[in-house]
XYZ file of C-alpha atoms in Angstrom:
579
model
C 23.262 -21.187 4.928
C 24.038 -24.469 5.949
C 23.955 -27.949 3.655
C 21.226 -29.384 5.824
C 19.081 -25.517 5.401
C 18.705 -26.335 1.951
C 18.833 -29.755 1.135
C 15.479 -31.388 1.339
C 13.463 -34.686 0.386
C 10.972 -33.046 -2.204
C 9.488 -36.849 -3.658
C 5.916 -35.316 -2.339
C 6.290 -31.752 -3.061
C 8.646 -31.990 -6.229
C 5.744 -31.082 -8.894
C 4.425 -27.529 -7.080
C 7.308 -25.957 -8.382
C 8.546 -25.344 -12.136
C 11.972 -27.069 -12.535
C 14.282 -23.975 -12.679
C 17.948 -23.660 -14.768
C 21.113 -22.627 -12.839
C 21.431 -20.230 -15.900
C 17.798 -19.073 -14.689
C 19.089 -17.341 -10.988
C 18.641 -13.932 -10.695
C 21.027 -13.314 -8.032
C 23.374 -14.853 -5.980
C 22.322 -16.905 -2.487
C 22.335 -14.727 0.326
C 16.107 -7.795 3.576
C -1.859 25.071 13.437
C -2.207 22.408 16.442
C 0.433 19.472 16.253
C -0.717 16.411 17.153
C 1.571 14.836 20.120
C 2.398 11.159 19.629
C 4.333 11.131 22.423
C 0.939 10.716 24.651
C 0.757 7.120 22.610
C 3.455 6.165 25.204
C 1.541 7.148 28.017
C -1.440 4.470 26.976
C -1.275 0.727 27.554
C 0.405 -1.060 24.897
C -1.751 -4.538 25.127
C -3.097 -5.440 22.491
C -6.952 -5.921 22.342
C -7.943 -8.012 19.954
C -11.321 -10.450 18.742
C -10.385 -13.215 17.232
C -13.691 -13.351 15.643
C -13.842 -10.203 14.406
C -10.360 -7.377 13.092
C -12.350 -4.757 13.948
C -15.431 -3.974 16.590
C -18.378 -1.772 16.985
C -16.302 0.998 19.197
C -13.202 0.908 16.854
C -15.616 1.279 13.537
C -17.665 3.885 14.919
C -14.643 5.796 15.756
C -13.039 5.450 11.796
C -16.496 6.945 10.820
C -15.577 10.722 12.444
C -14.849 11.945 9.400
C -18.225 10.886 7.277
C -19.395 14.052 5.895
C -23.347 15.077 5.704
C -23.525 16.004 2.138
C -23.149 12.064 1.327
C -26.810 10.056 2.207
C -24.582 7.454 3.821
C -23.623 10.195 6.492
C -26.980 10.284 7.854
C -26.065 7.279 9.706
C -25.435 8.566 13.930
C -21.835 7.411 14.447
C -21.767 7.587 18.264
C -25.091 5.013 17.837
C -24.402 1.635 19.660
C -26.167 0.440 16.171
C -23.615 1.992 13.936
C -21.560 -1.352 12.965
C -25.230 -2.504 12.202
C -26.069 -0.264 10.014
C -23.236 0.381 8.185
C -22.766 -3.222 8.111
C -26.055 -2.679 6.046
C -24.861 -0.082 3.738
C -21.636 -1.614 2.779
C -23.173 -5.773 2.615
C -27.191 -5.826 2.532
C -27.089 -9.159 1.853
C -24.729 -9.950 5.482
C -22.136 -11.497 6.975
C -18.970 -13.549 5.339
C -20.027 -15.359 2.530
C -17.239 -18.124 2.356
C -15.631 -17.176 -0.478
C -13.455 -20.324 -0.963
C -16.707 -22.021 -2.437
C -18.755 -20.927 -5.027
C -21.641 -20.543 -2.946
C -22.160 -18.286 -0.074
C -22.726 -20.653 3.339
C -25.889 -18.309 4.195
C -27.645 -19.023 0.358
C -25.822 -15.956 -1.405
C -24.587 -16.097 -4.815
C -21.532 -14.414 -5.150
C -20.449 -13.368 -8.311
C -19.607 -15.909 -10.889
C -16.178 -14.104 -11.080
C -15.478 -14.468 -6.908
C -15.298 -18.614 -7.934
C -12.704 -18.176 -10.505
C -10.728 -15.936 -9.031
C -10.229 -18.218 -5.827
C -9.376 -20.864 -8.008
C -6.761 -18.652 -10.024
C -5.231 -17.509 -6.398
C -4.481 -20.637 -5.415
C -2.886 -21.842 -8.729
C -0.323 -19.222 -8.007
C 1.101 -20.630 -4.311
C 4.521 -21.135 -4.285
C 5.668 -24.014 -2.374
C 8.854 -24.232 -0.241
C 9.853 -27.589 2.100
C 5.890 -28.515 1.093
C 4.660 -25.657 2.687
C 2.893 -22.583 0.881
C 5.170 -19.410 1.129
C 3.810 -17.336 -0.985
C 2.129 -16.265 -4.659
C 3.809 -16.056 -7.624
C 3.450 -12.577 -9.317
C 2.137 -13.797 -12.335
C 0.743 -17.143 -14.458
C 1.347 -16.253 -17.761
C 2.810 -18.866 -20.393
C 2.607 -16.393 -23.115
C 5.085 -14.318 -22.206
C 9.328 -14.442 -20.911
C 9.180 -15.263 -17.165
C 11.527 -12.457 -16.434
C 10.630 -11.978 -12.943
C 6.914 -12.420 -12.777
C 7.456 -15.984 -11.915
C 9.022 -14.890 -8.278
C 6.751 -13.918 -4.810
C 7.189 -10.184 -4.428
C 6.815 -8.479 -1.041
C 4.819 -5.835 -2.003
C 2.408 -8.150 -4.834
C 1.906 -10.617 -1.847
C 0.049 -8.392 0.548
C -3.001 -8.456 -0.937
C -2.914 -12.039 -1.428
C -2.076 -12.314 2.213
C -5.038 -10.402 3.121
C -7.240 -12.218 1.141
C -6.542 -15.397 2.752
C -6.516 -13.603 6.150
C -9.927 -12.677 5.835
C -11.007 -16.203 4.695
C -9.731 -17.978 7.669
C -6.177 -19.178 6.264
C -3.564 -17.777 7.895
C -0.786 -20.349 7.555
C 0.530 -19.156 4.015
C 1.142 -15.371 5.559
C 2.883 -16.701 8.738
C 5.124 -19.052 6.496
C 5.490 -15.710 3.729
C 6.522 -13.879 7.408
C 9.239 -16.216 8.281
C 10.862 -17.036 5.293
C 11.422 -13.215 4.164
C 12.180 -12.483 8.092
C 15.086 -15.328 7.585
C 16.070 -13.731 3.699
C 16.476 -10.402 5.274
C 19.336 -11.708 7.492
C 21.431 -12.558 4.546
C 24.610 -10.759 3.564
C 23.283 -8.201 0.727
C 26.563 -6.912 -1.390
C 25.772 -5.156 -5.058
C 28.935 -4.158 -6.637
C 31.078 -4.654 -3.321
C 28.961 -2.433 -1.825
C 27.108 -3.776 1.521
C 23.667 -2.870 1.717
C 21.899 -1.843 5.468
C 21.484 -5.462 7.529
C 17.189 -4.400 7.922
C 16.822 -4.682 3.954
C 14.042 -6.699 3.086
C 13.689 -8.441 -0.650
C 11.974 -7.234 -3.311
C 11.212 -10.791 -3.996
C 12.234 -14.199 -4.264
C 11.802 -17.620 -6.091
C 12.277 -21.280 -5.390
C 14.825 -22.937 -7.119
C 14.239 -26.685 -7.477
C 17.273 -28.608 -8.539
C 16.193 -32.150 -9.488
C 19.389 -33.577 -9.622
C 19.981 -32.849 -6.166
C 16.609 -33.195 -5.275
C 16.792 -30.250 -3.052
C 14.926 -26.716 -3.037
C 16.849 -23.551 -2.328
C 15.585 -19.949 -1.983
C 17.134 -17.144 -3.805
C 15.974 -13.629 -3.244
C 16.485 -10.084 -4.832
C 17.687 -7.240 -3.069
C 17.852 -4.453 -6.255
C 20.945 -6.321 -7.822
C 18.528 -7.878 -10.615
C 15.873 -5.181 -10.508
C 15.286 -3.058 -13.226
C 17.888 -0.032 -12.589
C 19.550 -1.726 -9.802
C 16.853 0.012 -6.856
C 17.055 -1.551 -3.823
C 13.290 -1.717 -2.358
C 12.305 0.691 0.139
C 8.890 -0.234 0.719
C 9.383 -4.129 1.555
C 10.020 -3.576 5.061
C 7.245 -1.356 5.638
C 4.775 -4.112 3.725
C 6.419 -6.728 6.165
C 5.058 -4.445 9.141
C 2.295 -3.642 7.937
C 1.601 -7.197 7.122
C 2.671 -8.286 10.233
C 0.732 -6.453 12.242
C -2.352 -7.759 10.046
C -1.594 -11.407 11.011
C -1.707 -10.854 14.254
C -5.202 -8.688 14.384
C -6.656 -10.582 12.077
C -5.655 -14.252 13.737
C -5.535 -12.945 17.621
C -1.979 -14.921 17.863
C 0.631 -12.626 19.432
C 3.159 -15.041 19.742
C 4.429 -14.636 16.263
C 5.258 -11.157 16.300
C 6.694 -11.775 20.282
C 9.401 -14.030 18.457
C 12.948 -12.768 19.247
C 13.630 -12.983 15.546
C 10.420 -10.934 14.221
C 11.186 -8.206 17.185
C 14.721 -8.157 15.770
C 13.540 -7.815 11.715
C 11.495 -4.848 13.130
C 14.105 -3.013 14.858
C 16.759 -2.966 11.870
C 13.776 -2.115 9.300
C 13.330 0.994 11.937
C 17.244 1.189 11.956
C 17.799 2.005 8.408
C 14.746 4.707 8.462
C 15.282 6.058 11.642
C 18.903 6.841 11.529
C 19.842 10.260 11.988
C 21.602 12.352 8.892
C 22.107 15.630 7.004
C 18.485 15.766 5.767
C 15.636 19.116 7.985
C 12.897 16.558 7.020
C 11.005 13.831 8.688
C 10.030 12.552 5.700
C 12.656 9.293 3.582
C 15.208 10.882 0.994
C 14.174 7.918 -2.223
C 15.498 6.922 -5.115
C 13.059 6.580 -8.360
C 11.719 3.022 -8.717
C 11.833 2.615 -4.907
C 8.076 1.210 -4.737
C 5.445 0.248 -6.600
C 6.483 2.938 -9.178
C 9.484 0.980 -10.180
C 10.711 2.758 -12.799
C 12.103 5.857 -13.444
C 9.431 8.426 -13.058
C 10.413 11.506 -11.524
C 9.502 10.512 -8.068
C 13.089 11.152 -6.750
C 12.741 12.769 -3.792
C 9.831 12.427 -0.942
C 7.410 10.403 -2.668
C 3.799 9.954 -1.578
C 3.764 6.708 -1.359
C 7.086 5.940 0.788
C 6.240 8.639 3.430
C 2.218 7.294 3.814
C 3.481 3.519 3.930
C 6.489 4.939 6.461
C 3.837 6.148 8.705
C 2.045 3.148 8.822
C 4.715 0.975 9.301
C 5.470 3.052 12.540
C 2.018 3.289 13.950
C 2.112 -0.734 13.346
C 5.280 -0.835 14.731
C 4.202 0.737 17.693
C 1.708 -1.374 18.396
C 4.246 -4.779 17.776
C 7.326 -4.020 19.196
C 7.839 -5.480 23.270
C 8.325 -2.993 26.066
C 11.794 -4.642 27.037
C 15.045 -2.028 26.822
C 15.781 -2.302 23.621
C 11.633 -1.951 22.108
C 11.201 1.169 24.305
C 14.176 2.597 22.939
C 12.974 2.440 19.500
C 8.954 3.055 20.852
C 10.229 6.490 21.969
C 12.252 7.078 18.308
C 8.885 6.026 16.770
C 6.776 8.817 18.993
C 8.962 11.787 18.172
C 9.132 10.651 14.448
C 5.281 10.547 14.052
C 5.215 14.136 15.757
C 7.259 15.507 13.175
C 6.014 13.733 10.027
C 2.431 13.899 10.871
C 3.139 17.838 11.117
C 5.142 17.606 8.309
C 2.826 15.719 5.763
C -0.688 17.395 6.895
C 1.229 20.795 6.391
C 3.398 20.803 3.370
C 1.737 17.663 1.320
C -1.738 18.757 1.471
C -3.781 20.336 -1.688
C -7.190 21.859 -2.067
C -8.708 24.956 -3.387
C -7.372 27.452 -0.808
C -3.914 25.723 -0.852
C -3.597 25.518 -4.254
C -4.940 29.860 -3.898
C -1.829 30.594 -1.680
C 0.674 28.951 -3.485
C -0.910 30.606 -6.576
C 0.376 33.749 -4.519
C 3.428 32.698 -2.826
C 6.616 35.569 -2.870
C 9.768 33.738 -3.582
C 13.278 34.299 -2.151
C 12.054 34.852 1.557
C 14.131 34.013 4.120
C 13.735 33.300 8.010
C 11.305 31.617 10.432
C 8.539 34.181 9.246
C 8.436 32.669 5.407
C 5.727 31.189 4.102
C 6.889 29.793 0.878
C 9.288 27.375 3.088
C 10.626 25.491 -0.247
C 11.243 28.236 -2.012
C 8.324 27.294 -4.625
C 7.725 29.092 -8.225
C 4.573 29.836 -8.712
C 5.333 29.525 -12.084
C 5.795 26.513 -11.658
C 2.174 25.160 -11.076
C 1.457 22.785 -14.228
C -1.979 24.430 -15.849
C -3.637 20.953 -15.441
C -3.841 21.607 -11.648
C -6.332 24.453 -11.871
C -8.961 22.205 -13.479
C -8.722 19.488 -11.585
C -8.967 20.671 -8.310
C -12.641 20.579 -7.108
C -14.465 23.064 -5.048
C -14.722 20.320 -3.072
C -11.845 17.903 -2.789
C -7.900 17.625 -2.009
C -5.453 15.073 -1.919
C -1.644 14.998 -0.635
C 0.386 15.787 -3.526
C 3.365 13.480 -5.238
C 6.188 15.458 -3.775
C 7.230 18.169 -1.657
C 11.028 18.904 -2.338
C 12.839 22.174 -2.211
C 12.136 24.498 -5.045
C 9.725 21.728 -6.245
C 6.508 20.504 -6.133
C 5.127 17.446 -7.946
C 1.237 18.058 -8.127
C 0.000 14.341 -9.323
C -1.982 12.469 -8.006
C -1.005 9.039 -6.790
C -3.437 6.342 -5.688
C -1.856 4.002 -3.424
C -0.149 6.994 -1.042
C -3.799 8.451 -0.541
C -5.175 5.921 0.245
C -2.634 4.829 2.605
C -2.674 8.138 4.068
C -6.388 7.152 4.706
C -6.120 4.322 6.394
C -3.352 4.330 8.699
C -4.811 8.168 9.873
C -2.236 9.670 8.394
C -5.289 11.839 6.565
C -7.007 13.619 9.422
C -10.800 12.855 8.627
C -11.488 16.084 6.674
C -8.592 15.238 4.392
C -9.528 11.581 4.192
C -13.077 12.575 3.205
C -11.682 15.629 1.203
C -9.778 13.027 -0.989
C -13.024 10.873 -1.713
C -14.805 13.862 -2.503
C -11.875 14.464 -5.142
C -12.574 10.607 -6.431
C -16.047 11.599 -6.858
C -15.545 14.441 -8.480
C -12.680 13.564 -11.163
C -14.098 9.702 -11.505
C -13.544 10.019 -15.295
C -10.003 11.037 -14.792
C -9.241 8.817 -11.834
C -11.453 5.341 -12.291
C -12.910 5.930 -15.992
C -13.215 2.633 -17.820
C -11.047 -0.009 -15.304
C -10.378 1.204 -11.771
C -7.462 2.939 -10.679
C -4.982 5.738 -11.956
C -2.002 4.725 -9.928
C -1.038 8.374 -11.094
C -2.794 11.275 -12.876
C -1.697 12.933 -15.086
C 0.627 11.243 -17.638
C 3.848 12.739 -18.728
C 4.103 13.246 -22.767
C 6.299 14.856 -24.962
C 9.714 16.734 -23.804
C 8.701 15.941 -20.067
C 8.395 12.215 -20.636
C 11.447 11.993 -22.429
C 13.837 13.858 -19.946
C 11.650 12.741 -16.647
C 11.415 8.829 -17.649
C 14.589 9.114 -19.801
C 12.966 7.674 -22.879
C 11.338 4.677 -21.174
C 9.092 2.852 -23.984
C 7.119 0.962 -20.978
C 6.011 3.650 -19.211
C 4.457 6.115 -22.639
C 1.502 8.240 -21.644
C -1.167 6.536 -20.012
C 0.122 3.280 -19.565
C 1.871 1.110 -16.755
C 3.156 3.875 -14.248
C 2.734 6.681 -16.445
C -1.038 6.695 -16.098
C -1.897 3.270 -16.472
C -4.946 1.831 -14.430
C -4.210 -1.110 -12.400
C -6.641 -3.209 -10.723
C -4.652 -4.417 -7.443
C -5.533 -0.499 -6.265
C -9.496 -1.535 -6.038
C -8.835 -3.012 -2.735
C -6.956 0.254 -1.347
C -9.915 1.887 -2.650
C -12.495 -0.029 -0.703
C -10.617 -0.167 2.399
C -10.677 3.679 2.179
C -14.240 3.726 1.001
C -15.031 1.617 3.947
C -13.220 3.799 6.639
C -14.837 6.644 5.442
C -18.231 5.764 5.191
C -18.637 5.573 1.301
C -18.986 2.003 0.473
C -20.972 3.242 -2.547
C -17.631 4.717 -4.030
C -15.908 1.052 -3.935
C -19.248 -0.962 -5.496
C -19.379 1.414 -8.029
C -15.261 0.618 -8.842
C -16.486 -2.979 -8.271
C -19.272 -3.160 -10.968
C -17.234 -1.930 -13.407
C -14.421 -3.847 -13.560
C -16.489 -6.921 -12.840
C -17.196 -6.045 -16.160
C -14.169 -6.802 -17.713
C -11.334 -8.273 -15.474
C -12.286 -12.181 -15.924
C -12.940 -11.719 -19.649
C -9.804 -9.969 -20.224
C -7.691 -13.186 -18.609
C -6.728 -10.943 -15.451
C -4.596 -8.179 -16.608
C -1.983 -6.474 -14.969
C -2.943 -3.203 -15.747
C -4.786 -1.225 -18.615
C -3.605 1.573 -21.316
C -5.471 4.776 -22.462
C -6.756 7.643 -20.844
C -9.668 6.459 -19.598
C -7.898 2.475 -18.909
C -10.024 1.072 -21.692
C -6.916 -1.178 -23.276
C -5.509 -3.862 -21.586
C -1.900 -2.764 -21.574
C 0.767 -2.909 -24.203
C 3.237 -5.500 -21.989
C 0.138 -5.939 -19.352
C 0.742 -9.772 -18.363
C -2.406 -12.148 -18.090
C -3.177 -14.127 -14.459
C -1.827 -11.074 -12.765
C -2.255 -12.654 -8.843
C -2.672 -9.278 -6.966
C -5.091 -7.989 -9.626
C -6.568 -11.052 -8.801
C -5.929 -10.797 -5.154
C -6.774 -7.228 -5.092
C -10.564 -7.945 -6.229
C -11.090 -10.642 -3.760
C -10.451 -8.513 -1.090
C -12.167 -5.547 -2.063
C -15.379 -8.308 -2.791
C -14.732 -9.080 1.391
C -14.491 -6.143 2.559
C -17.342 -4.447 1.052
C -19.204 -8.017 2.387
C -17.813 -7.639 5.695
C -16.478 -4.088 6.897
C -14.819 -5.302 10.258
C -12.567 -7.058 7.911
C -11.039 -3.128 7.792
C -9.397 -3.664 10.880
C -6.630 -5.594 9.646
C -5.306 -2.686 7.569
C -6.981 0.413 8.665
C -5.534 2.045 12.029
C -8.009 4.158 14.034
C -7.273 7.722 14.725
C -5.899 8.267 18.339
C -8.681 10.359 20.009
C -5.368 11.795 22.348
C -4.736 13.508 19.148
C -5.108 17.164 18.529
C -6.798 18.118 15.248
C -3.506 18.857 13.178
C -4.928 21.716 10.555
C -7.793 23.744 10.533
C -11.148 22.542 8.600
C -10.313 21.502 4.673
C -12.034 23.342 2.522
C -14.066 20.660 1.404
C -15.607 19.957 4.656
C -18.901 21.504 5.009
C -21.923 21.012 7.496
């Protein structure tokens, strides 16, 4: 990076950023029927897209296949040219966007006295670069050690992204866009060891020198992290993300740019590459994602492979038909084929699933085995049996050989939801299991971000010790409230908006008066958490978007990817799926 990259006249702009030490940097200066994907190649690739609204009437009604007739919502027709209105109905009876950036709706509606505050706390957390917002810093609180909560994560920005998406400010995500697009081209070395060129950062800050009087950006690739992980969902967020921009805003042209087609292709590089591994699904290190800490999630986690789906269906979508975008187009196509199979066979729990693996012989060999990972049924953890509904399923933690990590974790379900990963009976399946275990799952502050908690023996060998993550609290069964926006969005796409009020209501109850926490303690998330910090921005963040949603569903198209009706059903009918 060049003198004149870095040096800039900050007289106007000095005062939006805390004055940082040198002592303070972090790291040095320096990203049954298989469904056939490959038919997504034979479709036009042009993107069709309202400016005015993410998501129309057609697109909704298709979402909607899988909205079961046991729920009164369901009654609704959805092959009606009315559906959009009346779910529109269902989900926001009081209609459209109520201009959340002001305390009062534009159409007479009083939001809740909460929707103010929050909008006012959101934008107390921008992060200014060069006098431009690029970002949200993770956290406000003075009470505690900075540590890193004073940086802009990838991952903590998205739902502050989509918040200001959906209320008509788009500048601060295309700025957030370019800036990490430019970090990820940096030389990343840990230890003299050179990390893949498409890493993306886990976060990064803005270091003002005064003396200077210059700003400088300084990302984290996993050198500072806790345990030295190098992120593995950033680059999927940045898709993701990306590909939200540009359906929420209409404007093409930024992910046309040379340089965003390019941050694509070596994100796809690193996953894509070919290696030892029979799987479609990402070998990961613990504390690769949102669980950042150890946590026995070494393997195939949940939540990499659902946001590694998503990332390629975006993809797909973003990357130019020129030689080197169909190359990867055509990697993407046979990848899906494979996962999709993969996930929908192997990840997927209900009753009957949970029956044959009850029953599964061990030690078979050849194509003709059923128990393909060599599974002990032994091993099922007694918990399992009582919280599986009659009705219900979800895709479980891990699928490894010789193991299988039943728990439940929030953000990969619903990500398997919304990017279709979920065929509809699964999606629905998996709200029927939210329904059915909402003391376990949503109790007293909305959400598990995994059920159960490890105690004892297993939390001592599993988190090695780890005095952060005790039972039920932070990762190890904590409740966080960023998740009540991936909870709505899912609600949303499958036709249960009642689901996400419900979550709404109650921690409308207590998320303002407890300062914003980060997350909650206790089985049922009634304590705010042991090292929970206060003016957490994507808890936040995370409630003003679940508040727009639920006000305006086509607001789902920005995150939610429709089902390809080329598609094949993948499994037979889930149990839970009745008519």
């Amino acid at each position: 990076m060049s003198t004149a990259d870095v040096d800039v006249d900050v007289n106007q702009n000095q005062n939006q950023n805390k004055n940082v030490k040198a002592e303070d940097i972090l790291c040095p200066l320096a990203e049954y029927e298989e469904c056939d994907f490959s038919k997504l190649l034979e479709k036009p690739r042009l993107l069709n897209i309202d400016r005015q609204r993410s998501l129309d009437e057609r697109s909704l009604s298709e979402l909607s296949i899988g909205i079961s007739p046991r729920h009164a919502t369901r009654a609704i027709d959805p092959n009606s040219s009315r559906f959009f209105e009346q779910l529109d109905y269902i989900c926001s009876p009081v209609g459209r966007r109520s201009g959340f950036s002001t305390p009062r709706s534009q159409i007479g509606f009083d939001p809740h006295p909460m929707v103010a505050e929050a909008w006012e706390a959101l934008r107390r957390s921008l992060v200014y670069f060069r006098g431009q917002p690029v970002g949200t810093i993770a956290a406000l609180d003075n009470t505690e050690e900075n540590l890193n909560y004073d940086q802009v994560f990838v991952r903590d920005f998205v739902p502050s992204a989509l918040a200001f998406l959906m209320n008509g400010e788009p500048e601060i995500v295309k700025n957030f866009i370019l800036k990490t697009l430019r970090l990820q081209s940096w030389e990343k070395k840990i230890d003299r060891f050179q990390l893949g060129e498409g890493v993306m950062p886990a976060s990064f800050k803005v270091l003002h020198d005064p003396v200077r009087n210059n700003e400088t950006l300084i990302a984290d690739f996993g050198e500072s992290a806790i345990g030295r992980v190098a992120p593995v969902d950033s680059g999927f967020w940045w898709i993701i993300l990306l590909r939200a921009y540009t359906k929420s805003t209409g404007d093409t042209s930024l992910a046309e740019l040379p340089e965003c087609q390019k941050g694509m292709r070596l994100i796809l590089s690193l996953c894509l590459s070919e290696g030892f591994d029979t799987f479609p699904t990402l070998l990961c290190a613990d504390g690769c994602c949102m669980i950042d800490r150890r946590m026995g999630v070494y393997g195939y986690p949940i939540e990499i492979q659902a946001l590694f789906f998503m990332a390629l269906r975006c993809a797909l979508l973003l990357l130019k038909q020129d030689d080197e975008g169909k190359e990867f187009i055509e990697r993407i196509a046979k990848r899906l084929h494979a996962l999709s199979y993969h996930m929908r066979s192997y990840f997927w729990l209900d009753l009957k699933q949970l029956n044959d693996i009850y029953r599964f012989k061990t030690e078979e060999y050849s194509h003709t085995a059923v128990n393909k990972f060599n599974v002990m049924p032994d091993s099922l953890p007694e918990w399992v049996f009582d919280f599986m509904p009659v009705y219900g399923g979800y895709f479980i933690g891990n699928v490894s050989p010789a193991r299988m990590d039943f728990r439940w974790f929030c953000l990969g379900n619903c990500i398997a939801i919304l990017s279709s990963l979920a065929t509809p009976e699964q999606s629905t399946a998996i709200m029927d299991l939210i329904e059915s275990r909402w003391e376990e799952l949503v109790g007293e502050m909305p959400l598990k971000v995994c059920y159960p908690a490890m105690e004892t023996h297993e939390w001592r060998i599993i988190t090695g010790c780890d005095p952060k993550n005790t039972r039920w609290s932070y990762h190890n069964g904590g409740s966080w409230p960023v998740l009540l926006w991936l909870l709505t969005a899912a609600c949303v796409k499958t036709g249960r908006p009642q689901i996400a009020r419900r979550a709404i209501e109650i921690a409308e109850a207590r998320l303002l008066k407890d300062h914003w926490p980060e997350y909650y303690d206790g089985k049922l998330g009634r304590y705010i958490g042991k090292q929970s910090r206060k003016a957490q921005t994507w808890s936040i963040a995370g409630y003003l978007v679940a508040k727009m949603m639920l006000e305006d569903p086509s607001h789902l198209g920005m995150i939610a990817i429709e089902e390809d009706k080329q598609m094949k059903p993948i499994l037979r009918r889930s149990n839970s799926w009745t008519l």
